[in-house]
Short mmCIF file of C-alpha atoms in Angstrom, two decimals:
data_model
loop_
_atom_site.label_atom_id
_atom_site.label_comp_id
_atom_site.label_asym_id
_atom_site.label_seq_id
_atom_site.Cartn_x
_atom_site.Cartn_y
_atom_site.Cartn_z
CA MET F 1 -3.01 -10.44 -24.39
CA HIS F 2 -4.04 -13.14 -26.83
CA SER F 3 -3.62 -11.07 -29.96
CA THR F 4 -2.32 -7.76 -31.23
CA HIS F 5 -5.87 -6.45 -31.75
CA PRO F 6 -6.08 -4.19 -28.66
CA ILE F 7 -2.77 -2.54 -29.51
CA GLU F 8 -3.76 -2.09 -33.16
CA ALA F 9 -7.11 -0.66 -32.02
CA LEU F 10 -5.34 1.94 -29.85
CA LYS F 11 -2.93 2.83 -32.68
CA HIS F 12 -5.91 3.32 -34.98
CA GLN F 13 -7.50 5.69 -32.43
CA LEU F 14 -4.19 7.57 -32.23
CA ASP F 15 -3.97 7.82 -36.04
CA THR F 16 -7.42 9.34 -36.29
CA LEU F 17 -7.12 11.88 -33.44
CA SER F 18 -8.21 15.29 -34.69
CA ASP F 19 -6.05 18.30 -33.87
CA SER F 20 -8.88 19.86 -31.86
CA ALA F 21 -8.92 16.77 -29.58
CA LYS F 22 -5.26 17.22 -28.67
CA LYS F 23 -5.63 19.26 -25.50
CA GLY F 24 -5.39 18.63 -21.77
CA PHE F 25 -5.60 14.97 -20.75
CA MET F 26 -7.06 12.20 -22.93
CA ARG F 27 -7.63 8.50 -22.43
CA LEU F 28 -8.04 6.13 -25.38
CA SER F 29 -9.45 2.71 -24.44
CA THR F 30 -10.24 -0.64 -25.98
CA PRO F 31 -11.54 -3.95 -24.60
CA CYS F 32 -8.94 -6.72 -24.32
CA GLN F 33 -8.39 -10.23 -22.99
CA VAL F 34 -6.02 -10.92 -20.12
CA ASP F 35 -5.74 -13.84 -17.70
CA ASN F 36 -3.20 -12.61 -15.18
CA LEU F 37 -2.36 -8.92 -14.79
CA MET F 38 0.88 -9.68 -12.95
CA GLY F 39 1.89 -12.13 -15.69
CA TRP F 40 1.34 -9.27 -18.14
CA LEU F 41 3.26 -6.70 -16.04
CA ASN F 42 6.17 -9.06 -15.46
CA VAL F 43 7.11 -9.34 -19.17
CA GLN F 44 6.89 -5.66 -20.08
CA SER F 45 10.06 -3.63 -20.65
CA VAL F 46 8.50 -0.28 -19.72
CA TYR F 47 9.06 1.18 -16.21
CA PRO F 48 7.72 2.08 -13.74
CA ARG F 49 5.49 -0.99 -13.36
CA LEU F 50 2.74 -0.83 -10.78
CA TYR F 51 -0.11 -3.05 -9.60
CA TRP F 52 -3.07 -2.05 -7.42
CA LYS F 53 -6.21 -3.75 -6.22
CA ALA F 54 -8.38 -2.26 -3.48
CA ARG F 55 -9.86 -4.40 -0.71
CA ASP F 56 -13.52 -4.39 -1.84
CA THR F 57 -14.80 -7.70 -3.20
CA ASN F 58 -15.63 -6.30 -6.66
CA ALA F 59 -12.70 -3.87 -6.80
CA VAL F 60 -11.15 -3.06 -10.17
CA GLU F 61 -7.70 -4.60 -10.61
CA CYS F 62 -5.15 -2.21 -12.18
CA ALA F 63 -1.76 -2.79 -13.81
CA VAL F 64 -0.02 0.36 -15.04
CA LEU F 65 3.14 1.11 -17.00
CA GLY F 66 5.26 4.16 -17.68
CA ALA F 67 4.79 7.69 -16.37
CA ILE F 68 3.62 10.67 -18.40
CA LYS F 69 4.19 12.78 -15.32
CA ALA F 70 5.53 12.05 -11.85
CA PHE F 71 4.99 14.13 -8.70
CA ASP F 72 7.35 14.13 -5.75
CA SER F 73 5.19 16.39 -3.59
CA LEU F 74 1.53 16.43 -2.57
CA ALA F 75 1.30 20.11 -3.52
CA ALA F 76 2.40 19.40 -7.12
CA LEU F 77 -0.05 16.48 -7.38
CA GLN F 78 -2.93 18.55 -6.03
CA ALA F 79 -2.11 21.42 -8.41
CA ASP F 80 -2.27 18.99 -11.35
CA LEU F 81 -5.59 17.52 -10.17
CA ALA F 82 -7.02 21.03 -9.79
CA ALA F 83 -5.77 22.22 -13.20
CA LEU F 84 -7.40 19.29 -15.02
CA ALA F 85 -10.64 19.63 -13.03
CA GLU F 86 -10.81 23.30 -14.01
CA ALA F 87 -10.20 22.50 -17.67
CA GLY F 88 -13.21 20.19 -17.53
CA VAL F 89 -11.40 17.35 -19.32
CA GLN F 90 -11.51 13.62 -18.50
CA GLN F 91 -10.14 12.91 -15.03
CA PRO F 92 -7.15 10.59 -14.76
CA ASN F 93 -6.11 8.22 -11.98
CA TYR F 94 -2.78 8.86 -10.30
CA PHE F 95 -1.04 5.95 -8.54
CA GLY F 96 1.77 5.93 -6.00
CA GLY F 97 2.67 6.27 -2.38
CA MET F 98 4.52 7.96 0.44
CA ALA F 99 7.13 7.00 3.00
CA PHE F 100 6.28 6.42 6.67
CA ASP F 101 8.43 9.33 7.79
CA PRO F 102 9.26 11.74 4.95
CA GLY F 103 11.74 13.49 7.27
CA THR F 104 14.20 10.56 7.37
CA PRO F 105 16.33 9.03 4.63
CA GLY F 106 14.39 6.13 3.13
CA TRP F 107 15.18 3.60 0.43
CA GLU F 108 17.44 4.65 -2.39
CA HIS F 109 14.99 4.80 -5.31
CA PHE F 110 11.83 5.51 -3.32
CA PRO F 111 11.30 9.25 -2.76
CA ALA F 112 9.46 10.53 0.34
CA CYS F 113 6.41 10.99 -1.90
CA HIS F 114 5.90 9.70 -5.43
CA PHE F 115 2.70 9.64 -7.48
CA LEU F 116 2.54 9.10 -11.21
CA LEU F 117 0.15 9.59 -14.09
CA PRO F 118 0.67 6.36 -16.06
CA ARG F 119 1.07 6.01 -19.83
CA ILE F 120 -0.68 2.62 -20.01
CA GLU F 121 -3.48 1.29 -17.77
CA LEU F 122 -4.73 -2.27 -17.96
CA LYS F 123 -7.83 -2.77 -15.83
CA ARG F 124 -9.83 -5.86 -15.08
CA HIS F 125 -13.38 -5.43 -13.81
CA GLN F 126 -16.45 -7.63 -13.60
CA GLY F 127 -17.35 -7.02 -17.24
CA GLY F 128 -13.91 -7.94 -18.63
CA ALA F 129 -10.69 -6.03 -19.19
CA THR F 130 -9.80 -2.68 -20.74
CA LEU F 131 -6.47 -1.47 -22.11
CA SER F 132 -6.08 2.32 -22.02
CA LEU F 133 -3.49 4.74 -23.36
CA ASN F 134 -3.17 8.08 -21.56
CA LEU F 135 -2.12 11.25 -23.38
CA ARG F 136 -1.27 14.70 -22.06
CA PHE F 137 -1.12 17.71 -24.38
CA ASP F 138 -1.22 20.79 -22.17
CA ASP F 139 2.52 21.19 -21.57
CA ARG F 140 4.22 19.40 -24.48
CA SER F 141 4.16 19.34 -28.28
CA PRO F 142 1.42 17.09 -29.67
CA GLY F 143 3.89 15.50 -32.12
CA ALA F 144 6.32 14.47 -29.39
CA GLU F 145 3.51 13.18 -27.15
CA ILE F 146 2.04 11.01 -29.92
CA ALA F 147 5.49 9.68 -30.88
CA GLN F 148 6.12 8.66 -27.25
CA ALA F 149 2.70 7.00 -27.07
CA TYR F 150 3.41 4.96 -30.23
CA ALA F 151 6.81 3.92 -28.86
CA CYS F 152 5.17 2.69 -25.66
CA LEU F 153 2.47 0.73 -27.56
CA ASP F 154 5.19 -0.83 -29.77
CA ALA F 155 7.05 -2.01 -26.65
CA LEU F 156 4.05 -3.94 -25.23
CA VAL F 157 4.22 -7.73 -25.37
CA ALA F 158 1.73 -10.51 -24.68
CA GLU F 159 1.36 -11.84 -21.12
CA GLN F 160 3.14 -15.02 -20.08
CA PRO F 161 2.53 -17.34 -17.12
CA LEU F 162 4.53 -16.41 -14.02
CA SER F 163 7.40 -18.68 -13.05
CA ARG F 164 6.83 -21.09 -10.15
CA LEU F 165 8.28 -20.07 -6.81
CA GLN F 166 11.18 -22.27 -5.76
CA PRO F 167 11.87 -22.92 -2.05
CA LEU F 168 14.25 -20.23 -0.90
CA VAL F 169 17.63 -20.84 0.71
CA TYR F 170 18.38 -17.86 2.91
CA GLN F 171 20.20 -16.49 5.92
CA ARG F 172 17.99 -14.57 8.32
CA GLU F 173 18.86 -11.53 10.38
CA ASP F 174 16.40 -9.57 12.53
CA ARG F 175 16.88 -5.86 13.21
CA PRO F 176 16.58 -5.21 16.14
CA SER F 177 17.62 -8.49 17.74
CA GLN F 178 15.19 -9.99 20.25
CA GLN F 179 17.40 -8.71 23.08
CA GLU F 180 17.37 -5.10 21.80
CA TRP F 181 13.60 -5.40 21.23
CA ALA F 182 13.05 -6.37 24.88
CA ALA F 183 15.06 -3.32 25.97
CA TRP F 184 12.95 -0.99 23.76
CA VAL F 185 9.68 -2.45 25.05
CA GLY F 186 10.98 -1.94 28.60
CA GLN F 187 11.67 1.74 27.89
CA VAL F 188 8.27 2.38 26.24
CA THR F 189 6.31 0.63 29.04
CA ASN F 190 8.22 2.43 31.77
CA LEU F 191 5.68 4.52 33.74
CA ASP F 192 7.58 7.77 33.16
CA HIS F 193 7.50 7.19 29.38
CA LEU F 194 3.84 6.08 29.35
CA GLY F 195 2.97 9.30 31.16
CA HIS F 196 3.74 11.39 28.05
CA THR F 197 3.56 8.73 25.25
CA PRO F 198 0.90 6.05 25.84
CA LYS F 199 1.62 4.18 22.59
CA VAL F 200 4.67 3.62 20.36
CA VAL F 201 4.54 1.27 17.38
CA LEU F 202 7.93 -0.39 17.16
CA SER F 203 8.93 -2.29 14.05
CA ARG F 204 11.36 -4.98 12.99
CA GLU F 205 13.12 -5.55 9.68
CA THR F 206 13.77 -9.23 8.89
CA ARG F 207 16.48 -9.57 6.24
CA LEU F 208 16.61 -12.77 4.21
CA THR F 209 19.86 -12.84 2.23
CA THR F 210 19.68 -15.29 -0.66
CA PRO F 211 21.75 -16.26 -3.74
CA GLU F 212 18.71 -15.59 -5.94
CA THR F 213 15.71 -13.49 -4.92
CA PRO F 214 12.27 -14.63 -6.12
CA ASN F 215 10.36 -12.92 -8.93
CA PRO F 216 8.36 -10.23 -7.07
CA TRP F 217 5.24 -10.65 -9.25
CA ALA F 218 5.22 -14.44 -8.83
CA LEU F 219 5.56 -13.92 -5.07
CA LEU F 220 2.80 -11.27 -4.93
CA SER F 221 0.48 -13.40 -7.06
CA ARG F 222 0.94 -16.38 -4.75
CA TRP F 223 0.56 -14.21 -1.63
CA GLN F 224 -2.58 -12.56 -3.02
CA ALA F 225 -4.27 -15.96 -3.37
CA GLY F 226 -4.30 -16.38 0.43
CA THR F 227 -5.21 -12.80 1.37
CA ALA F 228 -8.50 -12.17 -0.43
CA ASP F 229 -9.81 -9.58 2.07
CA CYS F 230 -6.75 -7.31 1.85
CA PHE F 231 -5.40 -4.64 -0.49
CA HIS F 232 -2.76 -5.85 -2.98
CA PHE F 233 -0.01 -3.68 -4.42
CA GLY F 234 3.35 -3.88 -6.13
CA ILE F 235 5.69 -1.26 -7.58
CA GLN F 236 8.94 -1.38 -9.50
CA LEU F 237 10.44 2.02 -10.22
CA THR F 238 13.59 0.34 -11.59
CA PRO F 239 14.21 -3.25 -12.82
CA HIS F 240 16.27 -4.30 -9.80
CA GLU F 241 13.97 -3.66 -6.86
CA ALA F 242 10.34 -4.04 -5.98
CA PHE F 243 8.05 -3.22 -3.09
CA ILE F 244 5.03 -5.52 -2.73
CA GLY F 245 2.39 -6.12 -0.07
CA CYS F 246 -1.04 -7.38 0.99
CA PRO F 247 -2.09 -4.88 3.68
CA PRO F 248 -5.37 -5.36 5.57
CA GLU F 249 -5.61 -1.70 6.62
CA GLN F 250 -7.27 1.18 4.79
CA LEU F 251 -5.86 4.67 5.21
CA TYR F 252 -9.05 6.13 3.70
CA LYS F 253 -11.51 5.81 0.88
CA ARG F 254 -13.06 9.00 -0.47
CA GLU F 255 -16.04 9.33 -2.83
CA GLY F 256 -16.55 13.06 -3.39
CA ILE F 257 -16.86 14.45 0.16
CA HIS F 258 -17.75 11.07 1.75
CA LEU F 259 -14.80 9.56 3.58
CA THR F 260 -14.39 6.16 5.23
CA THR F 261 -11.42 5.21 7.39
CA GLU F 262 -10.80 2.71 10.18
CA ALA F 263 -9.01 2.07 13.44
CA LEU F 264 -7.34 -1.31 12.95
CA ALA F 265 -5.27 -2.22 16.01
CA GLY F 266 -5.23 -4.99 18.59
CA THR F 267 -4.15 -8.44 17.42
CA THR F 268 -4.48 -12.13 18.25
CA ARG F 269 -3.83 -15.32 16.30
CA ARG F 270 -6.39 -17.54 14.54
CA GLY F 271 -7.61 -20.67 16.35
CA ARG F 272 -7.12 -24.31 15.40
CA ASP F 273 -10.89 -24.77 14.96
CA ALA F 274 -14.01 -22.58 14.87
CA GLN F 275 -14.58 -22.87 18.62
CA GLN F 276 -11.05 -21.84 19.62
CA ASP F 277 -11.08 -19.12 16.94
CA GLN F 278 -14.25 -17.59 18.43
CA ALA F 279 -12.86 -17.85 21.97
CA LEU F 280 -9.71 -15.96 20.88
CA ALA F 281 -11.85 -13.32 19.15
CA ASP F 282 -14.03 -12.81 22.26
CA GLU F 283 -10.92 -12.57 24.41
CA LEU F 284 -9.39 -10.00 22.05
CA LEU F 285 -12.48 -7.74 22.24
CA THR F 286 -12.46 -7.72 26.04
CA ASP F 287 -8.68 -7.58 26.51
CA LYS F 288 -7.61 -4.37 28.24
CA LYS F 289 -4.25 -3.95 26.52
CA ASN F 290 -5.64 -4.55 22.99
CA SER F 291 -8.68 -2.32 23.58
CA LEU F 292 -6.34 0.45 24.74
CA GLU F 293 -4.25 0.02 21.59
CA ASN F 294 -7.35 0.38 19.39
CA GLN F 295 -8.64 3.34 21.44
CA CYS F 296 -5.33 5.20 20.96
CA VAL F 297 -5.86 4.86 17.20
CA TYR F 298 -9.50 5.89 16.91
CA GLN F 299 -9.22 8.83 19.30
CA GLN F 300 -6.39 10.32 17.26
CA LEU F 301 -8.23 9.72 13.96
CA LEU F 302 -11.34 11.44 15.31
CA THR F 303 -9.21 14.38 16.48
CA GLN F 304 -7.54 14.71 13.06
CA LEU F 305 -10.80 14.43 11.11
CA GLU F 306 -12.80 16.88 13.22
CA PRO F 307 -11.43 20.12 11.71
CA LEU F 308 -11.75 18.67 8.17
CA SER F 309 -15.34 17.44 8.48
CA SER F 310 -18.88 18.66 9.07
CA GLN F 311 -19.70 15.37 10.78
CA VAL F 312 -17.86 12.25 11.94
CA GLN F 313 -19.41 8.95 13.08
CA MET F 314 -17.73 5.88 14.54
CA GLY F 315 -19.05 2.32 14.39
CA GLU F 316 -18.87 -0.45 16.98
CA ALA F 317 -15.73 -2.50 17.58
CA HIS F 318 -15.77 -5.78 15.65
CA ILE F 319 -13.26 -8.48 14.74
CA ILE F 320 -11.82 -8.97 11.26
CA LYS F 321 -10.31 -12.36 10.53
CA LEU F 322 -7.29 -12.70 8.23
CA ARG F 323 -5.49 -15.90 7.30
CA SER F 324 -3.32 -16.13 10.39
CA LEU F 325 -4.46 -13.15 12.49
CA GLN F 326 -7.53 -11.46 13.97
CA HIS F 327 -7.70 -7.69 14.56
CA ILE F 328 -10.07 -5.25 16.29
CA ARG F 329 -11.55 -2.81 13.78
CA ARG F 330 -13.80 0.23 14.09
CA LEU F 331 -15.10 1.98 10.98
CA ILE F 332 -15.18 5.78 10.92
CA ARG F 333 -17.27 7.77 8.43
CA ALA F 334 -16.95 11.50 7.80
CA GLU F 335 -18.55 14.16 5.60
CA LEU F 336 -15.67 16.40 4.53
CA HIS F 337 -15.85 20.16 4.09
CA HIS F 338 -15.91 20.97 0.36
CA SER F 339 -12.51 22.67 0.55
CA VAL F 340 -10.78 19.50 1.85
CA THR F 341 -8.49 17.87 -0.75
CA ASP F 342 -6.46 14.67 -0.84
CA GLN F 343 -3.47 16.89 -0.11
CA SER F 344 -5.12 18.04 3.16
CA LEU F 345 -5.97 14.44 4.10
CA LEU F 346 -2.51 13.08 3.28
CA SER F 347 -0.86 15.96 5.12
CA SER F 348 -2.75 15.21 8.33
CA LEU F 349 -3.73 11.51 8.54
CA PRO F 350 -0.48 9.53 8.01
CA PRO F 351 1.45 8.17 9.74
CA THR F 352 -1.58 6.78 11.56
CA PRO F 353 -1.38 5.90 15.26
CA ALA F 354 -1.65 2.24 14.15
CA VAL F 355 1.90 2.47 12.71
CA GLY F 356 3.42 5.45 14.56
CA GLY F 357 1.98 6.01 18.00
CA VAL F 358 0.31 8.57 20.27
CA PRO F 359 1.03 11.46 20.51
CA ARG F 360 2.54 11.32 17.04
CA GLU F 361 5.57 13.56 17.52
CA SER F 362 6.92 11.96 20.69
CA ALA F 363 6.26 8.45 19.29
CA LEU F 364 8.13 9.38 16.09
CA ALA F 365 10.98 10.82 18.13
CA PHE F 366 11.39 7.47 19.92
CA ILE F 367 11.25 5.55 16.61
CA ARG F 368 13.82 7.84 14.95
CA GLN F 369 16.14 7.52 17.91
CA HIS F 370 15.97 3.73 18.28
CA GLU F 371 15.12 2.01 14.98
CA ARG F 372 18.31 1.54 12.97
CA HIS F 373 16.60 0.09 9.90
CA GLN F 374 14.94 2.47 7.43
CA ARG F 375 11.21 1.98 7.19
CA GLY F 376 11.08 3.74 3.81
CA TRP F 377 7.65 3.04 2.34
CA TYR F 378 6.87 0.35 4.96
CA SER F 379 3.99 1.66 7.14
CA GLY F 380 3.55 4.52 4.67
CA VAL F 381 0.78 4.97 2.08
CA PHE F 382 -0.03 3.38 -1.28
CA GLY F 383 -2.97 3.66 -3.63
CA ARG F 384 -4.98 5.55 -6.24
CA ILE F 385 -6.05 9.20 -6.28
CA SER F 386 -8.39 10.97 -8.68
CA HIS F 387 -10.49 14.13 -8.60
CA ALA F 388 -13.73 12.21 -7.90
CA SER F 389 -12.49 9.45 -5.61
CA SER F 390 -9.43 8.04 -3.88
CA ASP F 391 -8.56 4.76 -2.22
CA LEU F 392 -5.40 4.35 -0.15
CA ALA F 393 -3.93 1.60 2.03
CA VAL F 394 -1.46 1.68 4.92
CA THR F 395 1.57 -0.29 3.69
CA ILE F 396 1.93 -2.99 6.32
CA ARG F 397 2.43 -6.77 5.61
CA CYS F 398 4.86 -5.97 2.86
CA ALA F 399 8.25 -6.90 1.41
CA TYR F 400 11.04 -4.94 -0.26
CA ILE F 401 13.00 -7.08 -2.72
CA ASP F 402 16.26 -6.33 -4.51
CA SER F 403 18.81 -8.58 -6.21
CA GLU F 404 20.45 -9.72 -2.94
CA MET F 405 17.81 -9.86 -0.26
CA ILE F 406 14.20 -9.72 0.80
CA ARG F 407 13.35 -7.35 3.61
CA LEU F 408 10.17 -8.15 5.53
CA TYR F 409 8.60 -5.71 7.97
CA ALA F 410 6.30 -6.07 10.95
CA GLY F 411 5.31 -3.78 13.78
CA ALA F 412 3.57 -4.00 17.15
CA GLY F 413 1.82 -1.31 19.16
CA ILE F 414 3.50 -1.06 22.57
CA VAL F 415 1.20 0.23 25.32
CA ALA F 416 0.82 -0.27 29.08
CA GLY F 417 0.69 -4.04 29.67
CA SER F 418 2.73 -5.04 26.57
CA GLN F 419 5.09 -8.00 27.15
CA ALA F 420 8.27 -8.03 25.05
CA ASP F 421 8.25 -11.77 24.24
CA GLU F 422 4.53 -11.80 23.34
CA GLU F 423 5.02 -8.81 21.03
CA TRP F 424 8.05 -10.48 19.40
CA ARG F 425 5.92 -13.56 18.68
CA GLU F 426 3.27 -11.28 17.17
CA LEU F 427 5.92 -9.94 14.73
CA ASP F 428 6.67 -13.52 13.64
CA THR F 429 2.94 -14.21 13.18
CA LYS F 430 2.63 -11.08 11.03
CA ILE F 431 5.32 -12.26 8.60
CA ALA F 432 4.20 -15.92 8.77
CA ASP F 433 2.12 -15.76 5.56
CA ILE F 434 5.00 -14.65 3.39
CA MET F 435 7.57 -16.82 5.19
CA SER F 436 5.44 -19.89 4.42
CA LEU F 437 5.31 -18.92 0.71
CA LEU F 438 9.09 -18.52 0.60
CA GLY F 439 9.58 -21.98 2.07
CA MET F 440 7.21 -23.71 -0.34
CA GLY F 441 7.81 -24.98 -3.87
#
């Protein structure tokens, strides 16, 4: 922020708040100037720090700080949403995510489910940027709430350019090893196993141990530049670890009762030139194994959405092209029953068959038995929820960074016809974007 004006403007609004205004939830806002939201986040001393940008071309970019309230269960989050909706006050945005498999131990500071109502929201939209201060008066003394808000405003500092990424010196270890991977793929594609579980999404954790890990915001900012048609997120719950990613896949987008989701599964690489690229795309659409992988996903999504919706429609299969990969995608639109909440959707949709498998329980049983690494929030959920609308991504193409190492994750859907060495190469292609950034100056 180029000057102290936005902060002074918010303090002035706080000073002049009437006692009658101090109820429920309130948002005070002021226009501001900001060049780089991650450069702003990176220098703040307030935690948690969180960044979110949805996949749409004109999506609002959000950087948020602090937590007025945090929710470690969907039921608690939904109860809060409902209470504020009933009170008829302004509706806040909640940000956060969920682990892939809440039933297994995950990463130390990342609970199975964690959504927060932030203290500070900095948003950039087409018309400029807005700095907002959130206040909550229904369950705390107004004096204490206002004192905390002032303290948070006083802690804010002006943005600074992000440091340049230095080429990384690292030691690499893959879990599982390529040999173990081949054995797993053999088990999943065994006819007896396919008979009851036609698809299992197996994943790999690539650990890069390094004397000095890169700044997560500098890394995300650089990564974002090459992944325009993806979601972008980053979260630091504590100063020493971060989870960042540029996932291409939407879990769902909800506007009122209108829901959009997608079956994104089936993968090939990009071509050297337009001609080869198109040939690979055509081949992908007609390939039996990849079509089966996509079909496993959309059939399960349709089955899960049916009881929640009055109508469900599925679009044609088409190819989406990312920087180094092409995927088969089918869009699914549903009109939800009025009683369906984000809690109902998040209790039934994840983990999607694109990251777990089909049927879900037997695929998860195989994953729990064989994968030694903890997926944590990898292949889980991340995004924004509000009473009126929600937008959530599936957390693939992501990295978990602490002070000693970077953990990169990639998965591949194993179905009839999957070849272990081809799938292993696909895992490398999926982490190629971020590996190239880590090797560059």
